[in-house]
XYZ file of C-alpha atoms in Angstrom:
549
model
C -57.890 -19.217 84.439
C -55.943 -20.254 87.542
C -57.329 -19.004 90.856
C -53.996 -18.352 92.532
C -53.443 -14.844 93.898
C -49.739 -15.410 94.528
C -46.801 -15.156 92.169
C -44.897 -18.342 91.278
C -41.183 -17.954 91.964
C -38.220 -20.251 91.385
C -37.802 -20.950 95.075
C -41.222 -22.650 95.192
C -40.577 -26.395 94.915
C -42.836 -29.355 95.606
C -40.021 -31.670 96.626
C -36.604 -33.134 95.937
C -35.532 -36.363 94.276
C -34.371 -38.064 97.472
C -36.624 -38.745 100.462
C -33.669 -38.259 102.809
C -33.232 -34.696 101.484
C -36.943 -33.956 101.608
C -37.947 -34.835 105.164
C -39.925 -31.659 105.926
C -42.274 -32.037 102.965
C -42.236 -35.819 103.307
C -43.774 -35.795 106.776
C -46.055 -32.797 106.197
C -47.404 -34.188 102.931
C -47.282 -37.920 103.518
C -49.931 -39.960 101.694
C -50.752 -43.315 103.225
C -50.221 -46.435 101.170
C -51.736 -49.934 101.313
C -48.176 -51.247 100.980
C -47.196 -49.580 104.256
C -50.182 -51.067 106.069
C -49.277 -54.537 104.809
C -45.605 -54.473 105.822
C -46.572 -53.107 109.241
C -49.064 -55.931 109.778
C -47.383 -58.401 112.129
C -49.624 -61.185 110.802
C -48.676 -60.601 107.179
C -45.844 -62.526 105.553
C -44.877 -59.395 103.587
C -41.428 -58.254 104.648
C -39.952 -56.926 101.391
C -41.106 -53.413 100.542
C -40.484 -53.377 96.807
C -40.785 -50.608 94.277
C -39.118 -48.840 91.437
C -36.831 -45.867 91.866
C -38.897 -42.920 93.029
C -41.919 -44.957 94.111
C -41.575 -43.959 97.773
C -39.777 -46.855 99.510
C -37.439 -44.661 101.525
C -40.295 -42.277 102.304
C -42.284 -45.128 103.861
C -39.216 -46.380 105.748
C -38.547 -42.890 107.130
C -42.208 -42.462 108.099
C -42.284 -45.808 109.931
C -38.989 -44.988 111.645
C -40.449 -41.736 112.926
C -43.758 -43.161 114.141
C -43.026 -46.694 115.406
C -40.570 -48.357 117.769
C -37.885 -49.221 115.243
C -34.249 -49.803 114.546
C -33.005 -48.586 111.168
C -30.177 -50.684 109.750
C -28.119 -49.359 106.850
C -25.654 -51.908 105.389
C -23.192 -49.107 104.696
C -22.742 -48.738 108.455
C -22.417 -52.472 109.165
C -18.795 -53.081 108.098
C -19.904 -55.429 105.322
C -16.863 -54.191 103.382
C -14.809 -56.034 105.981
C -16.163 -59.253 104.465
C -15.470 -58.309 100.834
C -11.992 -56.981 101.745
C -11.095 -60.090 103.736
C -8.290 -62.043 102.061
C -9.792 -65.284 103.307
C -13.309 -64.513 102.041
C -11.940 -63.325 98.703
C -10.014 -66.592 98.368
C -13.146 -68.609 99.146
C -15.089 -66.654 96.528
C -12.301 -67.307 93.972
C -12.385 -71.079 94.476
C -16.166 -71.206 94.254
C -16.924 -72.036 97.875
C -20.605 -71.685 98.747
C -20.770 -68.723 101.138
C -24.555 -68.706 101.368
C -24.633 -70.302 104.838
C -21.965 -67.918 106.132
C -23.862 -64.907 104.776
C -27.052 -66.175 106.428
C -25.162 -66.498 109.724
C -23.973 -62.898 109.385
C -27.494 -61.571 108.758
C -29.236 -63.700 111.373
C -26.658 -62.735 113.992
C -26.910 -59.039 113.069
C -30.727 -59.039 113.098
C -30.803 -60.992 116.345
C -28.455 -58.555 118.084
C -30.442 -55.605 116.736
C -33.727 -57.027 118.037
C -32.278 -57.696 121.509
C -30.852 -54.183 121.678
C -34.119 -52.640 120.501
C -36.494 -54.628 122.699
C -34.434 -54.634 125.883
C -32.801 -51.202 125.477
C -29.262 -52.533 125.695
C -26.659 -49.816 125.201
C -23.913 -50.612 127.727
C -21.942 -53.658 128.797
C -23.769 -53.551 132.137
C -27.256 -53.691 130.624
C -26.070 -56.461 128.267
C -24.798 -58.641 131.118
C -27.830 -57.869 133.272
C -30.204 -58.889 130.491
C -28.338 -62.158 129.906
C -28.505 -63.029 133.616
C -32.275 -62.550 133.564
C -32.563 -64.856 130.539
C -30.316 -67.426 132.222
C -32.386 -67.340 135.391
C -35.558 -67.936 133.406
C -34.440 -70.704 131.017
C -31.369 -72.400 132.540
C -33.407 -75.397 133.702
C -34.797 -76.082 130.232
C -32.558 -78.563 128.378
C -34.064 -77.566 125.012
C -32.644 -74.082 125.573
C -29.071 -75.131 126.387
C -27.575 -74.388 122.953
C -29.404 -71.066 122.742
C -28.141 -70.024 126.182
C -24.603 -71.074 125.292
C -24.745 -68.921 122.150
C -26.081 -65.922 124.057
C -23.483 -66.362 126.775
C -20.717 -66.371 124.161
C -21.885 -63.080 122.652
C -23.495 -61.397 125.674
C -20.415 -59.239 126.223
C -20.690 -57.710 122.728
C -24.432 -57.115 122.390
C -23.966 -53.479 123.289
C -21.084 -52.694 120.913
C -21.647 -51.254 117.443
C -23.009 -53.467 114.701
C -19.888 -53.082 112.578
C -17.767 -54.359 115.466
C -20.106 -57.342 115.931
C -19.721 -58.265 112.268
C -15.954 -57.812 112.372
C -15.716 -60.115 115.396
C -17.942 -62.782 113.858
C -16.088 -62.702 110.517
C -12.695 -62.814 112.241
C -13.805 -65.896 114.197
C -14.694 -67.673 110.962
C -11.444 -66.582 109.306
C -9.428 -68.168 112.117
C -11.394 -71.417 111.897
C -11.067 -71.559 108.095
C -7.323 -70.902 108.132
C -6.876 -73.549 110.805
C -8.813 -76.043 108.673
C -6.972 -75.172 105.456
C -3.572 -75.300 107.168
C -0.333 -73.380 106.819
C 0.209 -74.662 103.280
C -2.195 -72.030 101.997
C -2.090 -69.345 104.670
C 0.806 -67.503 103.048
C -0.918 -67.433 99.674
C -4.451 -66.242 100.419
C -3.437 -62.582 100.342
C -2.268 -62.900 96.739
C -4.974 -61.544 94.463
C -6.369 -64.180 92.128
C -4.433 -67.044 93.697
C -7.578 -69.063 94.298
C -8.810 -68.677 90.722
C -5.530 -70.114 89.361
C -5.647 -73.306 91.433
C -6.358 -76.610 89.729
C -9.936 -77.855 89.871
C -8.809 -80.739 92.049
C -7.211 -78.394 94.582
C -10.264 -76.125 94.525
C -12.582 -79.056 95.182
C -10.390 -80.224 98.075
C -10.356 -76.788 99.703
C -14.095 -76.320 99.170
C -14.772 -79.637 100.912
C -12.568 -78.638 103.855
C -14.161 -75.212 104.144
C -17.581 -76.862 104.207
C -16.644 -78.421 107.547
C -16.304 -74.931 109.036
C -19.111 -73.150 107.194
C -21.958 -75.520 107.967
C -25.447 -75.330 109.377
C -24.415 -75.693 113.038
C -24.350 -71.986 113.872
C -27.541 -71.422 111.896
C -29.178 -74.081 114.072
C -27.855 -72.361 117.190
C -29.235 -69.042 115.949
C -32.585 -70.659 115.221
C -32.702 -71.933 118.808
C -31.961 -68.423 120.105
C -34.812 -67.073 117.966
C -37.121 -69.728 119.431
C -36.002 -68.787 122.955
C -36.734 -65.108 122.285
C -40.087 -66.014 120.739
C -40.987 -67.972 123.892
C -39.884 -65.035 126.016
C -42.046 -62.584 124.069
C -45.379 -64.381 124.390
C -46.598 -61.992 127.098
C -45.471 -58.821 125.330
C -47.905 -56.763 123.257
C -45.404 -54.123 122.133
C -44.508 -54.242 118.442
C -40.943 -53.832 117.203
C -39.740 -53.155 113.676
C -36.276 -53.577 112.191
C -35.941 -51.584 108.980
C -33.244 -52.384 106.412
C -32.750 -49.703 103.763
C -30.134 -48.448 101.280
C -29.330 -51.899 99.910
C -29.134 -50.320 96.457
C -26.164 -48.166 97.546
C -22.532 -49.159 97.074
C -22.136 -50.767 100.480
C -20.097 -53.817 99.483
C -18.186 -55.211 96.511
C -20.430 -56.161 93.579
C -18.969 -59.685 93.546
C -20.858 -60.584 96.744
C -23.516 -57.867 97.039
C -26.407 -59.811 95.514
C -25.426 -63.029 97.285
C -25.666 -61.085 100.545
C -29.091 -59.743 99.562
C -30.322 -63.252 98.749
C -28.998 -64.436 102.120
C -30.806 -61.580 103.875
C -34.130 -62.535 102.282
C -33.545 -66.132 103.358
C -32.701 -65.056 106.920
C -35.652 -62.685 107.388
C -38.212 -65.469 107.165
C -36.663 -67.266 110.139
C -37.738 -64.451 112.489
C -41.464 -64.817 111.783
C -41.942 -66.906 114.942
C -41.236 -63.810 117.068
C -44.815 -62.490 116.933
C -44.012 -58.967 118.094
C -41.199 -58.410 115.564
C -41.429 -57.428 111.912
C -38.338 -57.040 109.755
C -38.960 -54.796 106.754
C -36.459 -54.764 103.887
C -36.724 -51.990 101.275
C -35.574 -53.151 97.839
C -35.623 -51.511 94.438
C -37.162 -53.523 91.611
C -33.923 -53.494 89.600
C -31.946 -54.799 92.598
C -34.452 -57.643 92.988
C -34.073 -58.411 89.279
C -30.271 -58.532 89.545
C -30.431 -60.674 92.697
C -32.597 -63.163 90.800
C -30.156 -63.107 87.869
C -27.294 -63.920 90.251
C -29.040 -67.100 91.380
C -28.888 -70.084 89.050
C -32.356 -71.258 90.082
C -34.095 -68.088 88.901
C -37.635 -69.523 88.948
C -37.345 -70.483 92.592
C -35.721 -67.173 93.454
C -38.480 -65.121 91.856
C -41.081 -67.072 93.813
C -39.081 -66.624 97.014
C -39.102 -62.862 96.567
C -42.741 -62.778 95.466
C -43.968 -64.684 98.526
C -42.486 -62.075 100.870
C -42.976 -58.998 98.739
C -45.438 -56.133 98.683
C -45.009 -53.698 95.808
C -45.691 -49.995 96.187
C -48.323 -48.930 93.675
C -49.902 -45.516 93.206
C -53.218 -44.502 91.737
C -53.853 -41.212 89.956
C -56.084 -40.216 92.876
C -53.270 -40.768 95.391
C -50.810 -38.845 93.248
C -53.289 -35.980 92.990
C -53.594 -35.931 96.777
C -49.806 -35.944 97.106
C -49.208 -33.093 94.668
C -52.042 -31.027 96.185
C -50.498 -31.402 99.641
C -47.065 -30.440 98.376
C -48.270 -27.422 96.401
C -50.323 -26.231 99.359
C -47.397 -26.671 101.762
C -44.946 -24.898 99.428
C -47.208 -21.871 98.949
C -48.042 -21.755 102.665
C -44.351 -21.594 103.527
C -43.801 -18.858 100.967
C -46.867 -16.686 101.492
C -48.740 -18.059 104.538
C -52.068 -17.852 102.644
C -55.303 -18.324 104.542
C -56.852 -20.379 101.755
C -55.351 -23.711 100.687
C -53.615 -23.496 97.278
C -54.188 -26.605 95.156
C -53.047 -27.868 91.739
C -56.004 -26.305 89.912
C -55.215 -22.937 91.519
C -51.763 -22.892 89.958
C -52.055 -24.818 86.674
C -54.098 -23.991 83.596
C -57.283 -26.019 83.341
C -56.771 -27.736 79.963
C -53.811 -28.925 77.884
C -54.644 -30.216 74.396
C -58.293 -30.828 75.316
C -57.188 -32.760 78.403
C -57.181 -31.799 82.073
C -53.708 -30.486 82.938
C -53.185 -33.003 85.734
C -54.275 -35.904 83.509
C -51.865 -34.728 80.805
C -48.983 -34.611 83.280
C -49.667 -37.844 85.136
C -50.004 -39.659 81.785
C -46.351 -38.714 81.242
C -45.208 -40.493 84.389
C -44.874 -44.130 85.410
C -47.282 -43.385 88.263
C -44.448 -42.625 90.671
C -44.221 -39.641 93.023
C -40.707 -38.754 91.859
C -41.809 -38.460 88.235
C -44.729 -36.171 89.043
C -42.712 -34.069 91.500
C -39.961 -33.604 88.914
C -42.439 -32.649 86.158
C -44.247 -30.215 88.468
C -40.975 -28.542 89.487
C -39.994 -28.094 85.827
C -43.389 -26.504 85.117
C -43.058 -24.114 88.069
C -39.599 -23.150 86.816
C -41.047 -22.133 83.433
C -43.808 -20.100 85.102
C -41.376 -17.966 87.107
C -42.866 -14.575 88.048
C -46.343 -15.553 86.847
C -49.482 -16.515 88.713
C -50.330 -19.476 86.448
C -48.582 -22.383 84.733
C -49.674 -22.096 81.098
C -49.861 -24.804 78.391
C -46.668 -23.460 76.810
C -44.921 -23.700 80.197
C -45.963 -27.360 80.412
C -44.782 -28.131 76.861
C -41.417 -26.477 77.489
C -41.030 -28.283 80.812
C -41.931 -31.599 79.205
C -38.957 -31.470 76.829
C -36.398 -31.200 79.626
C -38.348 -33.504 81.940
C -38.429 -36.228 79.275
C -34.654 -36.033 78.758
C -34.040 -36.271 82.505
C -36.423 -39.227 82.870
C -34.677 -41.043 79.997
C -31.300 -40.673 81.701
C -32.847 -41.682 85.034
C -34.411 -44.803 83.508
C -31.060 -45.923 82.103
C -29.417 -45.307 85.487
C -32.235 -47.071 87.329
C -31.767 -50.330 85.441
C -28.008 -50.179 84.952
C -27.260 -53.003 87.415
C -29.832 -55.420 85.965
C -29.920 -54.288 82.315
C -26.760 -52.428 81.250
C -27.945 -53.012 77.665
C -31.018 -50.788 78.144
C -29.454 -47.759 76.462
C -28.772 -49.776 73.310
C -32.349 -51.035 73.298
C -33.745 -47.522 73.697
C -31.591 -46.266 70.821
C -33.277 -48.860 68.616
C -36.714 -47.238 69.096
C -35.441 -43.656 68.858
C -37.115 -41.655 66.088
C -39.737 -44.300 65.284
C -43.494 -44.025 65.326
C -44.995 -43.727 68.787
C -46.802 -47.002 68.067
C -45.292 -49.713 65.830
C -44.850 -53.475 65.471
C -41.812 -55.510 66.411
C -41.428 -56.772 62.831
C -41.290 -53.159 61.578
C -37.651 -53.175 62.743
C -35.407 -54.760 60.131
C -33.056 -57.663 60.761
C -30.109 -55.420 59.897
C -31.150 -52.949 62.604
C -31.345 -55.715 65.198
C -27.944 -57.048 64.098
C -26.402 -53.605 64.427
C -28.012 -53.158 67.842
C -26.613 -56.514 69.010
C -23.168 -55.553 67.721
C -23.344 -52.225 69.547
C -24.445 -53.881 72.810
C -21.748 -56.559 72.759
C -19.137 -53.923 71.931
C -19.942 -51.932 75.075
C -21.379 -54.386 77.610
C -19.762 -57.553 78.947
C -22.293 -58.340 81.680
C -22.779 -62.066 82.242
C -26.105 -61.442 84.014
C -28.020 -59.276 81.548
C -30.097 -61.703 79.419
C -30.085 -59.211 76.536
C -26.277 -59.094 76.488
C -26.251 -62.905 76.482
C -28.727 -63.036 73.576
C -26.784 -60.356 71.658
C -23.522 -62.258 72.161
C -25.111 -65.469 70.871
C -26.407 -63.636 67.780
C -23.002 -62.122 66.992
C -20.979 -65.277 67.712
C -23.410 -67.765 66.148
C -25.690 -65.826 63.762
C -28.924 -67.546 62.809
C -32.599 -66.728 62.377
C -33.367 -68.333 65.745
C -30.598 -66.389 67.513
C -31.968 -63.159 66.031
C -35.507 -64.003 67.141
C -34.263 -64.749 70.658
C -32.446 -61.415 70.754
C -35.514 -59.504 69.495
C -37.722 -61.018 72.181
C -35.206 -60.626 75.002
C -34.698 -56.967 74.097
C -38.439 -56.295 73.848
C -39.062 -57.993 77.209
C -36.371 -55.775 78.752
C -37.855 -52.569 77.323
C -41.228 -53.601 78.723
C -39.834 -54.550 82.153
C -37.978 -51.242 82.429
C -41.199 -49.344 81.666
C -40.063 -47.831 78.381
C -42.767 -49.414 76.225
C -46.143 -51.047 76.400
C -46.952 -54.281 74.575
C -49.923 -55.560 72.605
C -49.387 -59.315 72.383
C -52.286 -60.054 70.041
C -54.921 -58.194 68.045
C -57.538 -58.877 70.691
C -55.338 -58.080 73.719
C -55.226 -54.583 75.194
C -51.905 -52.757 75.495
C -50.228 -53.551 78.798
C -47.540 -51.617 80.694
C -45.281 -52.898 83.452
C -46.215 -50.013 85.769
C -49.936 -50.643 85.313
C -50.319 -54.346 84.643
C -48.058 -57.404 84.697
C -44.528 -56.340 85.641
C -42.808 -59.097 83.682
C -43.502 -60.537 80.247
C -41.514 -63.620 79.295
C -39.622 -63.345 75.983
C -41.223 -66.617 74.828
C -44.684 -65.011 75.124
C -43.849 -62.145 72.758
C -44.899 -62.768 69.125
C -42.770 -61.370 66.309
C -45.606 -59.083 65.247
C -46.229 -57.754 68.776
C -47.457 -54.190 68.978
C -45.104 -51.758 70.759
C -45.986 -48.345 72.114
C -43.422 -45.951 73.631
C -44.551 -44.415 76.923
C -45.307 -40.691 76.761
C -42.753 -39.957 79.466
C -39.946 -40.755 76.991
C -41.631 -39.609 73.790
C -39.892 -36.244 73.468
C -36.482 -37.519 74.562
C -36.637 -40.374 72.032
C -38.077 -38.070 69.344
C -40.873 -40.511 68.586
C -43.480 -39.495 66.020
C -47.191 -39.630 66.767
C -48.624 -40.117 63.314
C -52.077 -40.964 64.639
C -52.256 -37.770 66.792
C -54.132 -39.817 69.366
C -53.636 -38.940 73.020
C -56.197 -41.043 74.813
C -54.281 -44.078 76.083
C -52.799 -44.152 79.562
C -49.049 -44.737 79.592
């Protein structure tokens, strides 16, 4: 019997889906994370705070922003759309010009300006000019600093203006140089949509070569020298500074260049490591990282590049229990101001199907705060006007919760795996635990046909495998499709895999996050996670409930 003396009402909630909408509970009920400690460590190479939707990236960013000396950069407020809307940049993208160096210049310039403004408190033209004079006085006699000083002098009048204006000015400067290099023969055509794509390959190659003269490594070298100058000027400072970059998963720029810009940002961040008192922290969702890797032709190198700089947010059941206890206690305190702390066990029934109620619920998550918060809120809804959440309340809540999590999972991976919905439909209504070869060839063929009929993504490896199977049907093409689809379901967290009779079942949220399609045997064991079981109407013939998923 629950030990709560207060009535549960519908206005009692343990949180909202978005950290930005949940700041009161976020700060009151914050649970520390090893991932936060690592990204805050100035000695650590970790600068990418990675995690799945709902794992707490934005919560950590908001917490750091509140408690450290930081600047919070949101790409939606940086006029990056100016780049994607630029006729010149669109033309360059159409002809296949490599914009990677230009994008790195944009990010390095933006991060450099942000650091100078943060460290030296520059917010007016006067403070900008005054700061530059002090730098000039200190380094003007050093010949190795000449290019850095020249760069700072050129931009010292705009250090104090908004970041979007800085980016507009820098982009406009490049546009003028590019148009001058390309000449008037093309100037009148660049505004015509698709003009670049319709040029002959010879003309494209000629223009690309000419653009390369403008977009080269010179400005990157100048920026690197400025970074070195600032690093030398910070040797006596002990104060730490953090630049936080969040909301990269939002719609802040056209999809055609979004992931190229993200790759350029990751490349640029590493160049600031020599400034010992600065740490740049970039929050990235796992699916955005996956899509960014897909967009790069050298995917193996790209994955390593992300991995070297990445720390992934991971939660234990103990941490999640602490989080939910804090949130329940805070919610009841705000409602009733009780003297005694109200915890999970005070509100929820002790056992559900011979299992502790919390264990039952957390087993139906992917060990993410958002999952558990959503499940808890659904349970509290069902227990309206009662003092205890009963087993029947939990079962009823689970049905709706599972449907919502299924939709959320599809949305979460839409940019990297638009074929996920088709893959999930293939396991709908099956046994909770089955083998890959239990699915017939005809079912896989129909699934591939369905996926290719709805999705045209050139990045999703499952769409590519499905297209190959439909266009050039063969046993090998079908096997490739089976394995690619299974690897996707595993990566998204929808299923666990048993790769051999002696191997344990692994899940991407508990074990290895990625399983290569080539490593999946055709008789691999597949187990649907409990979070999706009700939504996918899977059947538990064994009636076993002991395995964590």
